[in-house]
Amino acid sequence: QKEVEQNSGPLSVPEGAIASLNCTYSDRGSQSFFWYRQYSGKSPELIMSIYSNGDKEDGRFTAQLNKASQYVSLLIRDSQPSDSATYLCAVKGTNFGNEKLTFGTGTRLTIIP
Amino acid sequence: DTGVSQDPRHKITKRGQNVTFRCDPISEHNRLYWYRQTLGQGPEFLTYFQNEAQLEKSRLLSDRFSAERPKGSFSTLEIQRTEQGDSAMYLCASSFSMETQYFGPGTRLLVL
C-alpha cells in the first residue's frame, strides 16, 4: 500500500463546475496535510494546508480532512481553465524531527471551457 | 524576488560526470529540503537541514549524492558519477521551523 494515494486522473471538469480531488494516507498518526498545484514543467505551489478535522476554506478552494477515515480532499468551486494542472496531496510525518513531506503521484485536472 | 531560488535551472551532462546544484532558501527560513521528482510521480524526499545540520537522509540518497549547507544559508547538492537514472527535476524547499514548505523553481537534470 502506498503511503499517500491519489487517483492519477485525468479528471475533466466543465468550466464553472466543482472539481473534487481526493487523497488517502496510510499513517494514522499524520498531523499535517497539504495540497500543492503543479503546472506542467513547473515546481509545486502551495494551495492549502489543513491540520484539524473538518473543512477549511480559502477563496474558491476548500480542503476537507477526516482523520478517522484517513482521507483528505480538495474542492475547487467555479473551476477556471487556469485551474488545469496536477494537484499533489502531501502528508507530513508524525514524529518530531520527521519533517519530510510524502507526496501522492498527483491528480491531473483539466477544466473544459 | 524573496522566494526560494535554484541554480542552474537546467543541466545537461554526460554519464559519469559530476554535477552540483545550488539552492538559496527564503531569507530567515532555518529548514531546507531537497526532493527529486521524475515524470508522472510526486516529489520524493532526499534530505533536509535545520540550519547547517543535516538531520535526515532518505535511502534514495546513495553514496554518489552529497548535500551541504555550510553556513546555514544556501545549500548545494552534488551528484558524482551521474547515471541516466539520475535524470529528474531536483527541487529545493524551505520553511521556518516546522511550518509550510515552499518550493523553488527546480533544477531539471538530463543525463545523456
PDB file of C-alpha atoms in Angstrom, chain B residues 5-94:
ATOM      1  CA  SER B   5      15.897  30.239  -5.858  1.00  0.00           C
ATOM      2  CA  GLN B   6      17.785  27.413  -7.537  1.00  0.00           C
ATOM      3  CA  ASP B   7      20.674  27.389  -9.939  1.00  0.00           C
ATOM      4  CA  PRO B   8      21.047  26.222 -12.617  1.00  0.00           C
ATOM      5  CA  ARG B   9      17.516  25.788 -13.882  1.00  0.00           C
ATOM      6  CA  HIS B  10      18.598  23.227 -16.448  1.00  0.00           C
ATOM      7  CA  LYS B  11      21.627  20.964 -16.669  1.00  0.00           C
ATOM      8  CA  ILE B  12      22.597  18.508 -19.379  1.00  0.00           C
ATOM      9  CA  THR B  13      25.543  16.286 -18.605  1.00  0.00           C
ATOM     10  CA  LYS B  14      27.140  13.098 -19.809  1.00  0.00           C
ATOM     11  CA  ARG B  15      27.006   9.907 -17.816  1.00  0.00           C
ATOM     12  CA  GLY B  16      29.887   9.699 -15.378  1.00  0.00           C
ATOM     13  CA  GLN B  17      30.262  13.457 -14.895  1.00  0.00           C
ATOM     14  CA  ASN B  18      29.753  15.245 -11.597  1.00  0.00           C
ATOM     15  CA  VAL B  19      27.125  17.951 -11.190  1.00  0.00           C
ATOM     16  CA  THR B  20      26.379  20.429  -8.413  1.00  0.00           C
ATOM     17  CA  PHE B  21      23.162  22.321  -7.797  1.00  0.00           C
ATOM     18  CA  ARG B  22      22.628  25.305  -5.545  1.00  0.00           C
ATOM     19  CA  CYS B  23      19.595  26.360  -3.543  1.00  0.00           C
ATOM     20  CA  ASP B  24      19.044  29.698  -1.794  1.00  0.00           C
ATOM     21  CA  PRO B  25      16.135  29.488   0.668  1.00  0.00           C
ATOM     22  CA  ILE B  26      13.726  32.202   1.672  1.00  0.00           C
ATOM     23  CA  SER B  27      15.523  34.596   3.964  1.00  0.00           C
ATOM     24  CA  GLU B  28      15.378  33.531   7.632  1.00  0.00           C
ATOM     25  CA  HIS B  29      13.997  30.085   6.837  1.00  0.00           C
ATOM     26  CA  ASN B  30      16.023  27.728   9.005  1.00  0.00           C
ATOM     27  CA  ARG B  31      14.921  24.491   7.352  1.00  0.00           C
ATOM     28  CA  LEU B  32      15.928  23.476   3.832  1.00  0.00           C
ATOM     29  CA  TYR B  33      14.806  20.370   1.970  1.00  0.00           C
ATOM     30  CA  TRP B  34      15.816  18.567  -1.202  1.00  0.00           C
ATOM     31  CA  TYR B  35      13.369  16.463  -3.219  1.00  0.00           C
ATOM     32  CA  ARG B  36      13.588  14.661  -6.530  1.00  0.00           C
ATOM     33  CA  GLN B  37      10.720  14.344  -8.990  1.00  0.00           C
ATOM     34  CA  THR B  38      10.507  12.123 -12.035  1.00  0.00           C
ATOM     35  CA  LEU B  39       7.860  12.286 -14.731  1.00  0.00           C
ATOM     36  CA  GLY B  40       4.418  11.242 -13.550  1.00  0.00           C
ATOM     37  CA  GLN B  41       5.471  10.952  -9.919  1.00  0.00           C
ATOM     38  CA  GLY B  42       5.198  13.178  -6.895  1.00  0.00           C
ATOM     39  CA  PRO B  43       8.335  14.659  -5.361  1.00  0.00           C
ATOM     40  CA  GLU B  44      10.385  12.213  -3.284  1.00  0.00           C
ATOM     41  CA  PHE B  45      12.245  13.362  -0.195  1.00  0.00           C
ATOM     42  CA  LEU B  46      16.047  13.235  -0.328  1.00  0.00           C
ATOM     43  CA  THR B  47      17.363  15.131   2.694  1.00  0.00           C
ATOM     44  CA  TYR B  48      16.828  18.128   4.919  1.00  0.00           C
ATOM     45  CA  PHE B  49      18.779  20.586   7.023  1.00  0.00           C
ATOM     46  CA  GLN B  50      17.984  22.540  10.124  1.00  0.00           C
ATOM     47  CA  ASN B  51      20.402  25.432   9.950  1.00  0.00           C
ATOM     48  CA  GLU B  52      23.699  23.800   8.975  1.00  0.00           C
ATOM     49  CA  ALA B  53      22.897  20.359  10.409  1.00  0.00           C
ATOM     50  CA  GLN B  54      21.777  17.607   8.053  1.00  0.00           C
ATOM     51  CA  LEU B  55      19.093  15.866  10.097  1.00  0.00           C
ATOM     52  CA  GLU B  56      17.671  13.221   7.807  1.00  0.00           C
ATOM     53  CA  LYS B  57      18.682  11.441   4.624  1.00  0.00           C
ATOM     54  CA  SER B  58      16.498   9.202   2.511  1.00  0.00           C
ATOM     55  CA  ARG B  59      17.600   5.763   1.437  1.00  0.00           C
ATOM     56  CA  LEU B  60      17.244   7.218  -2.078  1.00  0.00           C
ATOM     57  CA  LEU B  61      20.346   9.280  -1.368  1.00  0.00           C
ATOM     58  CA  SER B  62      23.076   6.904  -2.474  1.00  0.00           C
ATOM     59  CA  ASP B  63      26.768   7.371  -1.758  1.00  0.00           C
ATOM     60  CA  ARG B  64      27.052   9.310  -5.003  1.00  0.00           C
ATOM     61  CA  PHE B  65      24.882  12.068  -3.590  1.00  0.00           C
ATOM     62  CA  SER B  66      26.070  14.599  -1.048  1.00  0.00           C
ATOM     63  CA  ALA B  67      24.420  17.722   0.285  1.00  0.00           C
ATOM     64  CA  GLU B  68      25.790  20.556   2.357  1.00  0.00           C
ATOM     65  CA  ARG B  69      24.562  23.727   3.978  1.00  0.00           C
ATOM     66  CA  PRO B  70      27.808  25.104   5.372  1.00  0.00           C
ATOM     67  CA  LYS B  71      26.655  28.363   6.939  1.00  0.00           C
ATOM     68  CA  GLY B  72      23.013  27.585   7.419  1.00  0.00           C
ATOM     69  CA  SER B  73      22.041  29.689   4.427  1.00  0.00           C
ATOM     70  CA  PHE B  74      22.364  28.300   0.879  1.00  0.00           C
ATOM     71  CA  SER B  75      22.739  24.587   0.182  1.00  0.00           C
ATOM     72  CA  THR B  76      24.431  22.526  -2.502  1.00  0.00           C
ATOM     73  CA  LEU B  77      23.531  19.082  -3.788  1.00  0.00           C
ATOM     74  CA  GLU B  78      26.275  17.216  -5.629  1.00  0.00           C
ATOM     75  CA  ILE B  79      25.847  14.081  -7.679  1.00  0.00           C
ATOM     76  CA  GLN B  80      29.031  12.229  -8.521  1.00  0.00           C
ATOM     77  CA  ARG B  81      29.427   9.843 -11.453  1.00  0.00           C
ATOM     78  CA  THR B  82      25.989  10.632 -12.795  1.00  0.00           C
ATOM     79  CA  GLU B  83      23.843   7.863 -14.232  1.00  0.00           C
ATOM     80  CA  GLN B  84      20.938   8.059 -16.658  1.00  0.00           C
ATOM     81  CA  GLY B  85      18.606   7.168 -13.781  1.00  0.00           C
ATOM     82  CA  ASP B  86      19.560  10.421 -12.083  1.00  0.00           C
ATOM     83  CA  SER B  87      17.662  12.369 -14.745  1.00  0.00           C
ATOM     84  CA  ALA B  88      14.910  14.177 -12.859  1.00  0.00           C
ATOM     85  CA  MET B  89      13.765  17.524 -11.518  1.00  0.00           C
ATOM     86  CA  TYR B  90      15.620  18.372  -8.313  1.00  0.00           C
ATOM     87  CA  LEU B  91      13.501  20.536  -6.066  1.00  0.00           C
ATOM     88  CA  CYS B  92      14.560  22.584  -3.091  1.00  0.00           C
ATOM     89  CA  ALA B  93      12.115  23.812  -0.465  1.00  0.00           C
ATOM     90  CA  SER B  94      12.475  25.884   2.686  1.00  0.00           C
TER      91      SER B  94
END
